[in-house]
Amino acid sequence: MKSMVTTQLENGRQTEVLLADDLKDLSAHLGEYGRLVLWVFDTNTVKLFKQLPPSHVVLESGESAKNFSSLERILSSALDEGLARDGRIIGFGGGVVCDMSAFAASVYMRGCRLTLVPTTLLAMVDASLGGKAAIDFQGMKNMVGSFYPASEVLISIDTLRTLNEKEFLNGLAEVIKHALLSQDEELYKFLLMRKNEILSRDPKTLAALVELSLKVKQWYIEQDPLETLGIRQSLNLGHTFGHALESSSHYLMWGHGACVAWGTCRALEAGVVLGVTDKAYASGATKLFKSFGYDIEYRIGRGDWIEYRDHLLKDKKKVDGNVRFVLLEKQGSTILMPLDLQLIQHLVIAKPIF
Amino acid sequence: MKSMVTTQLENGRQTEVLLADDLKDLSAHLGEYGRLVLWVFDTNTVKLFKQLPPSHVVLESGESAKNFSSLERILSSALDEGLARDGRIIGFGGGVVCDMSAFAASVYMRGCRLTLVPTTLLAMVDASLGGKAAIDFQGMKNMVGSFYPASEVLISIDTLRTLNEKEFLNGLAEVIKHALLSQDEELYKFLLMRKNEILSRDPKTLAALVELSLKVKQWYIEQDPLETLGIRQSLNLGHTFGHALESSSHYLMWGHGACVAWGTCRALEAGVVLGVTDKAYASGATKLFKSFGYDIEYRIGRGDWIEYRDHLLKDKKKVDGNVRFVLLEKQGSTILMPLDLQLIQHLVIAKPIF
Ligand SMILES: NC(=O)c1ccc[n+]([C@@H]2O[C@H](COP(=O)([O-])OP(=O)(O)OC[C@H]3O[C@@H](n4cnc5c(N)ncnc54)[C@H](O)[C@@H]3O)[C@@H](O)[C@H]2O)c1
Ligand SMILES: NC(=O)c1ccc[n+]([C@@H]2O[C@H](COP(=O)([O-])OP(=O)(O)OC[C@H]3O[C@@H](n4cnc5c(N)ncnc54)[C@H](O)[C@@H]3O)[C@@H](O)[C@H]2O)c1
């Protein structure tokens, strides 16, 4: 186990992210906790283990498992296993399993211990760090939850071998987003130089990629642990444009990552039009997304505008009824502002600007 | 509105307890929040209002409502009313409504605003302050929950007029317990001197009683906000002995307060036997309980011992498998220790010692 990142959170709490050599190394580390643990898997991640730990619960895979019934299943298993407050829930899976395990740990006996083992690229670079945990409720994403950082996050790069291409690209879009938000250019340059090793999932390369990406998220979390200061919202770059696409019924085949990549490029364009973003930087970043295979030039059909707009206006992150977009002033520096609906329409259905 | 107590909690958060002149005064204060609120009642407390606030949800009354289904009902109503993160849940009721409202507020959009209006004496002096919120789960009390202090607690003494005698005595037992745990003798003396006004529920007297009692709880909370330092556990004085009685099937007619009073006297006796508690002090405190009508001399039948013992051994607050009891060294000073089963048996089924 090698320490990757240690994030200081409020209240003296911290999350330590450790890199395991492989799943065996990781299991050995977790084995030291003895029997006072409950593992949480989903139907896919449970297959990564030949020998299952005795105390475990297996959720359905996918977003639809982020609900109260999964929460009750985890809590009930914890109770059956006799976990006390000093017991530990170990979430082994993608963002869904991480979110469910963290939420369950936050409320079990008003808070028990928590280890997260993210097994998707998205969960490694995003969902496992930062303490946000939530379930979907009445069709609304992440409506109910808590802030409850894991004390440790264990990463075993070998789990990424079985991840399908779409899920891999979901995570990679967040990595590229992090590269634009970073206070330095290391991650950006790494993406430019190591494209082939990344796409062929060379383990050493992926470990370095995850570490660089986590450090960017860490920076934003430490500035604004509870998302009350407006700094952490920068991490939503591309998400407002992207979510509306993701939610529109015609784009169900688009993955989350593809939408985030597309949305980030729309935000870059908006910045250019408004004189906020440097044109050359926007153009370079757009090319970076493109080079990893994202369809960022796509535009929605004229007939789909109304549905798209309606999804946009439902965005959760409204202030005084206005949806605010994250725009990039320059690398690592963002600004939050509402955008004119006509400009948005122009950007999402017109021809590309550059 | 008059400020009674302001409790400083970790993270710079605080709970302000305000005394209203009456329900009208209280409603006027809450009216200032406008429409971004959701009121939570139970079927009894909803009757205290002639004109109901437009956004409200009414839970079943009683302990059995402390469950996931009530939680989902509150969250779902909050969503229907369009509450955002800056919206406010107002819990208006006894400990059950306060616990449910606080738990719901803690998870709604990862935390919205919270006002508690305790309407039982127990909730006024205990459940509304300290940030503990929980539901019962699979027959286990307070198994699932969070720490989420209300930003304000509003007390309107006139709500106590409709409380039945048993519920009133439930709260009073906690008040007497607080008197023993207090760092000074003010509350103890108040109870001795003002017994008649208390029992006749003279409003001014009750307001002073609630304030003195809250100040004792405040002291313990501020020392140990998250119950991690072993100080706040002192507030469990009498509860281990008492809960076991409450849980034994033969004592269903005993109220929670009657059990706490009885349990506190057993803890005092244990202290005397072990040379921890001053005999005169224990005897005085026992008389104080008695003077308010609690049946503290009651002993369980020989045939009920096994069931009582089994409930005792199930106590949640075990350390290394040992149930630890709160004993009183002297007024305001406690010690936590396991007790010999034979001694316990002697105390709960033998004749009184003094
Ligand atoms: N808490 C946060 O800060 C945060 C941040 C970002 C996203 N999220 C949440 O994360 C979720 C998305 O995460 P996700 O994309 O990881 O989704 P996911 O957990 O559903 O995983 C995607 C799919 O990959 C499968 N899978 C997981 N690991 C695998 C592996 N090693 N090999 C093969 N298949 C594997 C899963 O079973 C699932 O079918 C969303 O619910 C989102 O809200 C949370
Ligand atoms: N969070 C904490 O720190 C804490 C502390 C102590 C107790 N509690 C919890 O509080 C609960 C017990 O509280 P409680 O005794 O207030 O129970 P409760 O809320 O069930 O109230 C008792 C009864 O009185 C009724 N009632 C409430 N206000 C009334 C009024 N003004 N007039 C007439 N009837 C009224 C209720 O409808 C109920 O039937 C338990 O669930 C316990 O776990 C929590």
PDB file of C-alpha atoms in Angstrom, chain B residues 159-349:
ATOM      1  CA  THR B 159     -48.414  23.633  25.021  1.00  0.00           C
ATOM      2  CA  LEU B 160     -47.841  21.656  28.237  1.00  0.00           C
ATOM      3  CA  ARG B 161     -51.426  22.302  29.385  1.00  0.00           C
ATOM      4  CA  THR B 162     -52.819  19.480  27.251  1.00  0.00           C
ATOM      5  CA  LEU B 163     -50.135  16.936  28.180  1.00  0.00           C
ATOM      6  CA  ASN B 164     -51.432  14.000  30.216  1.00  0.00           C
ATOM      7  CA  GLU B 165     -50.036  13.158  33.649  1.00  0.00           C
ATOM      8  CA  LYS B 166     -47.946  10.196  32.516  1.00  0.00           C
ATOM      9  CA  GLU B 167     -46.205  12.219  29.792  1.00  0.00           C
ATOM     10  CA  PHE B 168     -45.630  15.070  32.235  1.00  0.00           C
ATOM     11  CA  LEU B 169     -43.964  12.688  34.710  1.00  0.00           C
ATOM     12  CA  ASN B 170     -41.834  11.265  31.861  1.00  0.00           C
ATOM     13  CA  GLY B 171     -40.247  14.658  31.436  1.00  0.00           C
ATOM     14  CA  LEU B 172     -40.046  15.433  35.146  1.00  0.00           C
ATOM     15  CA  ALA B 173     -37.949  12.332  35.805  1.00  0.00           C
ATOM     16  CA  GLU B 174     -35.326  13.664  33.381  1.00  0.00           C
ATOM     17  CA  VAL B 175     -35.468  17.041  35.129  1.00  0.00           C
ATOM     18  CA  ILE B 176     -34.739  15.433  38.520  1.00  0.00           C
ATOM     19  CA  LYS B 177     -31.954  13.408  36.888  1.00  0.00           C
ATOM     20  CA  HIS B 178     -30.516  16.682  35.560  1.00  0.00           C
ATOM     21  CA  ALA B 179     -30.710  18.135  39.084  1.00  0.00           C
ATOM     22  CA  LEU B 180     -28.435  15.339  40.323  1.00  0.00           C
ATOM     23  CA  LEU B 181     -26.036  15.812  37.422  1.00  0.00           C
ATOM     24  CA  SER B 182     -25.874  19.596  37.718  1.00  0.00           C
ATOM     25  CA  GLN B 183     -22.641  21.345  38.642  1.00  0.00           C
ATOM     26  CA  ASP B 184     -24.600  23.478  41.135  1.00  0.00           C
ATOM     27  CA  GLU B 185     -27.576  22.953  43.444  1.00  0.00           C
ATOM     28  CA  GLU B 186     -29.960  25.492  41.946  1.00  0.00           C
ATOM     29  CA  LEU B 187     -32.202  23.019  40.130  1.00  0.00           C
ATOM     30  CA  TYR B 188     -32.165  20.574  43.056  1.00  0.00           C
ATOM     31  CA  LYS B 189     -33.301  23.330  45.438  1.00  0.00           C
ATOM     32  CA  PHE B 190     -35.879  24.578  42.960  1.00  0.00           C
ATOM     33  CA  LEU B 191     -37.435  21.102  42.852  1.00  0.00           C
ATOM     34  CA  LEU B 192     -37.525  20.920  46.655  1.00  0.00           C
ATOM     35  CA  MET B 193     -39.043  24.368  47.102  1.00  0.00           C
ATOM     36  CA  ARG B 194     -41.451  24.601  44.186  1.00  0.00           C
ATOM     37  CA  LYS B 195     -42.965  21.131  44.119  1.00  0.00           C
ATOM     38  CA  ASN B 196     -46.568  22.264  44.271  1.00  0.00           C
ATOM     39  CA  GLU B 197     -46.273  24.915  41.544  1.00  0.00           C
ATOM     40  CA  ILE B 198     -44.494  22.376  39.360  1.00  0.00           C
ATOM     41  CA  LEU B 199     -47.140  19.707  39.801  1.00  0.00           C
ATOM     42  CA  SER B 200     -49.941  22.208  39.226  1.00  0.00           C
ATOM     43  CA  ARG B 201     -48.052  23.281  36.083  1.00  0.00           C
ATOM     44  CA  ASP B 202     -47.804  26.962  36.920  1.00  0.00           C
ATOM     45  CA  PRO B 203     -46.470  28.425  33.633  1.00  0.00           C
ATOM     46  CA  LYS B 204     -43.836  30.752  35.144  1.00  0.00           C
ATOM     47  CA  THR B 205     -42.552  27.959  37.360  1.00  0.00           C
ATOM     48  CA  LEU B 206     -42.357  25.520  34.445  1.00  0.00           C
ATOM     49  CA  ALA B 207     -40.486  28.061  32.309  1.00  0.00           C
ATOM     50  CA  ALA B 208     -37.885  28.457  35.065  1.00  0.00           C
ATOM     51  CA  LEU B 209     -37.738  24.681  35.553  1.00  0.00           C
ATOM     52  CA  VAL B 210     -37.159  24.038  31.837  1.00  0.00           C
ATOM     53  CA  GLU B 211     -34.451  26.699  31.696  1.00  0.00           C
ATOM     54  CA  LEU B 212     -32.548  25.308  34.690  1.00  0.00           C
ATOM     55  CA  SER B 213     -32.831  21.793  33.339  1.00  0.00           C
ATOM     56  CA  LEU B 214     -31.672  22.758  29.837  1.00  0.00           C
ATOM     57  CA  LYS B 215     -28.617  24.461  31.299  1.00  0.00           C
ATOM     58  CA  VAL B 216     -27.537  21.152  32.814  1.00  0.00           C
ATOM     59  CA  LYS B 217     -27.934  19.295  29.524  1.00  0.00           C
ATOM     60  CA  GLN B 218     -26.132  22.157  27.776  1.00  0.00           C
ATOM     61  CA  TRP B 219     -23.125  21.745  30.070  1.00  0.00           C
ATOM     62  CA  TYR B 220     -22.739  18.062  29.179  1.00  0.00           C
ATOM     63  CA  ILE B 221     -23.310  18.616  25.450  1.00  0.00           C
ATOM     64  CA  GLU B 222     -20.761  21.383  25.187  1.00  0.00           C
ATOM     65  CA  GLN B 223     -18.158  19.225  26.905  1.00  0.00           C
ATOM     66  CA  ASP B 224     -18.753  16.317  24.522  1.00  0.00           C
ATOM     67  CA  PRO B 225     -20.795  17.351  21.440  1.00  0.00           C
ATOM     68  CA  LEU B 226     -20.518  14.051  19.534  1.00  0.00           C
ATOM     69  CA  GLU B 227     -20.633  11.735  22.577  1.00  0.00           C
ATOM     70  CA  THR B 228     -17.120  10.523  21.909  1.00  0.00           C
ATOM     71  CA  LEU B 229     -15.423  11.558  25.152  1.00  0.00           C
ATOM     72  CA  GLY B 230     -17.463   9.605  27.687  1.00  0.00           C
ATOM     73  CA  ILE B 231     -18.719  12.776  29.392  1.00  0.00           C
ATOM     74  CA  ARG B 232     -22.106  12.997  27.742  1.00  0.00           C
ATOM     75  CA  GLN B 233     -22.811   9.402  28.759  1.00  0.00           C
ATOM     76  CA  SER B 234     -23.403  10.698  32.277  1.00  0.00           C
ATOM     77  CA  LEU B 235     -26.801  11.802  30.984  1.00  0.00           C
ATOM     78  CA  ASN B 236     -27.673   8.093  30.866  1.00  0.00           C
ATOM     79  CA  LEU B 237     -27.820   8.031  34.689  1.00  0.00           C
ATOM     80  CA  GLY B 238     -30.630   5.646  35.650  1.00  0.00           C
ATOM     81  CA  HIS B 239     -31.268   4.618  32.055  1.00  0.00           C
ATOM     82  CA  THR B 240     -29.537   1.236  32.028  1.00  0.00           C
ATOM     83  CA  PHE B 241     -31.439  -0.008  35.080  1.00  0.00           C
ATOM     84  CA  GLY B 242     -34.569   1.776  33.810  1.00  0.00           C
ATOM     85  CA  HIS B 243     -34.562   0.632  30.180  1.00  0.00           C
ATOM     86  CA  ALA B 244     -34.354  -3.009  31.188  1.00  0.00           C
ATOM     87  CA  LEU B 245     -37.477  -2.535  33.272  1.00  0.00           C
ATOM     88  CA  GLU B 246     -39.171  -0.643  30.437  1.00  0.00           C
ATOM     89  CA  SER B 247     -38.356  -3.425  27.969  1.00  0.00           C
ATOM     90  CA  SER B 248     -39.511  -6.302  30.163  1.00  0.00           C
ATOM     91  CA  SER B 249     -42.954  -7.299  29.031  1.00  0.00           C
ATOM     92  CA  HIS B 250     -44.485  -7.160  32.523  1.00  0.00           C
ATOM     93  CA  TYR B 251     -43.826  -3.446  32.889  1.00  0.00           C
ATOM     94  CA  LEU B 252     -45.474  -2.072  29.779  1.00  0.00           C
ATOM     95  CA  MET B 253     -47.684   0.127  31.930  1.00  0.00           C
ATOM     96  CA  TRP B 254     -44.649   1.807  33.451  1.00  0.00           C
ATOM     97  CA  GLY B 255     -43.824   5.029  31.662  1.00  0.00           C
ATOM     98  CA  HIS B 256     -40.307   5.882  30.516  1.00  0.00           C
ATOM     99  CA  GLY B 257     -39.987   8.515  33.243  1.00  0.00           C
ATOM    100  CA  ALA B 258     -41.141   6.154  35.973  1.00  0.00           C
ATOM    101  CA  CYS B 259     -38.477   3.692  34.827  1.00  0.00           C
ATOM    102  CA  VAL B 260     -35.763   6.357  34.746  1.00  0.00           C
ATOM    103  CA  ALA B 261     -36.701   7.508  38.252  1.00  0.00           C
ATOM    104  CA  TRP B 262     -36.661   3.912  39.491  1.00  0.00           C
ATOM    105  CA  GLY B 263     -33.397   3.211  37.653  1.00  0.00           C
ATOM    106  CA  THR B 264     -31.696   6.309  39.031  1.00  0.00           C
ATOM    107  CA  CYS B 265     -32.540   5.211  42.568  1.00  0.00           C
ATOM    108  CA  ARG B 266     -31.083   1.749  41.851  1.00  0.00           C
ATOM    109  CA  ALA B 267     -27.898   3.423  40.541  1.00  0.00           C
ATOM    110  CA  LEU B 268     -27.726   5.521  43.707  1.00  0.00           C
ATOM    111  CA  GLU B 269     -28.057   2.383  45.813  1.00  0.00           C
ATOM    112  CA  ALA B 270     -25.362   0.602  43.816  1.00  0.00           C
ATOM    113  CA  GLY B 271     -23.092   3.581  44.464  1.00  0.00           C
ATOM    114  CA  VAL B 272     -23.799   3.422  48.193  1.00  0.00           C
ATOM    115  CA  VAL B 273     -23.088  -0.318  48.342  1.00  0.00           C
ATOM    116  CA  LEU B 274     -19.773   0.170  46.495  1.00  0.00           C
ATOM    117  CA  GLY B 275     -18.774   3.145  48.611  1.00  0.00           C
ATOM    118  CA  VAL B 276     -18.934   5.466  45.615  1.00  0.00           C
ATOM    119  CA  THR B 277     -21.999   7.499  46.577  1.00  0.00           C
ATOM    120  CA  ASP B 278     -22.577   9.335  49.831  1.00  0.00           C
ATOM    121  CA  LYS B 279     -25.405   7.602  51.690  1.00  0.00           C
ATOM    122  CA  ALA B 280     -27.094  10.804  52.848  1.00  0.00           C
ATOM    123  CA  TYR B 281     -27.031  12.251  49.343  1.00  0.00           C
ATOM    124  CA  ALA B 282     -28.519   9.059  47.873  1.00  0.00           C
ATOM    125  CA  SER B 283     -31.219   9.031  50.485  1.00  0.00           C
ATOM    126  CA  GLY B 284     -32.114  12.684  49.841  1.00  0.00           C
ATOM    127  CA  ALA B 285     -32.276  12.175  46.087  1.00  0.00           C
ATOM    128  CA  THR B 286     -34.442   9.106  46.495  1.00  0.00           C
ATOM    129  CA  LYS B 287     -36.826  11.114  48.688  1.00  0.00           C
ATOM    130  CA  LEU B 288     -36.955  13.833  46.023  1.00  0.00           C
ATOM    131  CA  PHE B 289     -38.137  11.322  43.414  1.00  0.00           C
ATOM    132  CA  LYS B 290     -40.635   9.915  45.893  1.00  0.00           C
ATOM    133  CA  SER B 291     -42.042  13.344  46.691  1.00  0.00           C
ATOM    134  CA  PHE B 292     -43.015  13.745  43.039  1.00  0.00           C
ATOM    135  CA  GLY B 293     -44.941  10.492  43.143  1.00  0.00           C
ATOM    136  CA  TYR B 294     -42.554   8.028  41.512  1.00  0.00           C
ATOM    137  CA  ASP B 295     -42.770   4.446  42.753  1.00  0.00           C
ATOM    138  CA  ILE B 296     -39.087   4.073  43.472  1.00  0.00           C
ATOM    139  CA  GLU B 297     -39.422   1.377  46.118  1.00  0.00           C
ATOM    140  CA  TYR B 298     -40.896  -1.084  43.672  1.00  0.00           C
ATOM    141  CA  ARG B 299     -38.918  -4.320  43.219  1.00  0.00           C
ATOM    142  CA  ILE B 300     -39.345  -6.861  40.435  1.00  0.00           C
ATOM    143  CA  GLY B 301     -40.626 -10.337  41.230  1.00  0.00           C
ATOM    144  CA  ARG B 302     -38.073 -13.195  41.628  1.00  0.00           C
ATOM    145  CA  GLY B 303     -39.609 -14.883  38.581  1.00  0.00           C
ATOM    146  CA  ASP B 304     -38.969 -11.832  36.380  1.00  0.00           C
ATOM    147  CA  TRP B 305     -35.231 -11.657  37.063  1.00  0.00           C
ATOM    148  CA  ILE B 306     -34.093 -13.716  34.063  1.00  0.00           C
ATOM    149  CA  GLU B 307     -36.035 -11.581  31.608  1.00  0.00           C
ATOM    150  CA  TYR B 308     -34.821  -8.384  33.301  1.00  0.00           C
ATOM    151  CA  ARG B 309     -31.218  -9.583  33.209  1.00  0.00           C
ATOM    152  CA  ASP B 310     -31.447 -10.500  29.532  1.00  0.00           C
ATOM    153  CA  HIS B 311     -32.693  -7.031  28.631  1.00  0.00           C
ATOM    154  CA  LEU B 312     -29.905  -5.519  30.703  1.00  0.00           C
ATOM    155  CA  LEU B 313     -27.249  -7.491  28.832  1.00  0.00           C
ATOM    156  CA  LYS B 314     -28.622  -6.312  25.474  1.00  0.00           C
ATOM    157  CA  ASP B 315     -27.866  -2.674  26.367  1.00  0.00           C
ATOM    158  CA  LYS B 316     -26.410  -0.757  23.388  1.00  0.00           C
ATOM    159  CA  LYS B 317     -23.819   1.082  25.410  1.00  0.00           C
ATOM    160  CA  LYS B 318     -21.536  -1.908  25.888  1.00  0.00           C
ATOM    161  CA  VAL B 319     -17.756  -1.587  25.922  1.00  0.00           C
ATOM    162  CA  ASP B 320     -15.840  -4.817  25.334  1.00  0.00           C
ATOM    163  CA  GLY B 321     -19.050  -6.738  25.939  1.00  0.00           C
ATOM    164  CA  ASN B 322     -19.547  -5.150  29.378  1.00  0.00           C
ATOM    165  CA  VAL B 323     -22.578  -3.049  30.227  1.00  0.00           C
ATOM    166  CA  ARG B 324     -21.338   0.037  32.041  1.00  0.00           C
ATOM    167  CA  PHE B 325     -23.495   1.874  34.568  1.00  0.00           C
ATOM    168  CA  VAL B 326     -23.413   5.553  35.428  1.00  0.00           C
ATOM    169  CA  LEU B 327     -22.915   5.964  39.197  1.00  0.00           C
ATOM    170  CA  LEU B 328     -22.941   9.229  41.092  1.00  0.00           C
ATOM    171  CA  GLU B 329     -19.850  10.064  43.142  1.00  0.00           C
ATOM    172  CA  LYS B 330     -21.456  13.229  44.355  1.00  0.00           C
ATOM    173  CA  GLN B 331     -23.790  15.826  42.863  1.00  0.00           C
ATOM    174  CA  GLY B 332     -22.602  16.576  39.319  1.00  0.00           C
ATOM    175  CA  SER B 333     -19.845  14.009  39.338  1.00  0.00           C
ATOM    176  CA  THR B 334     -20.267  10.579  37.793  1.00  0.00           C
ATOM    177  CA  ILE B 335     -18.254   7.453  37.201  1.00  0.00           C
ATOM    178  CA  LEU B 336     -18.864   4.738  34.603  1.00  0.00           C
ATOM    179  CA  MET B 337     -18.404   1.122  35.686  1.00  0.00           C
ATOM    180  CA  PRO B 338     -19.598  -2.388  35.059  1.00  0.00           C
ATOM    181  CA  LEU B 339     -21.587  -3.888  37.939  1.00  0.00           C
ATOM    182  CA  ASP B 340     -21.581  -7.384  39.283  1.00  0.00           C
ATOM    183  CA  LEU B 341     -24.716  -9.296  38.229  1.00  0.00           C
ATOM    184  CA  GLN B 342     -25.287 -10.508  41.788  1.00  0.00           C
ATOM    185  CA  LEU B 343     -25.281  -6.954  43.071  1.00  0.00           C
ATOM    186  CA  ILE B 344     -27.751  -5.948  40.390  1.00  0.00           C
ATOM    187  CA  GLN B 345     -29.997  -8.854  41.243  1.00  0.00           C
ATOM    188  CA  HIS B 346     -29.826  -7.902  44.904  1.00  0.00           C
ATOM    189  CA  LEU B 347     -30.764  -4.298  44.107  1.00  0.00           C
ATOM    190  CA  VAL B 348     -33.640  -4.930  41.761  1.00  0.00           C
ATOM    191  CA  ILE B 349     -35.371  -7.760  43.594  1.00  0.00           C
TER     192      ILE B 349
END
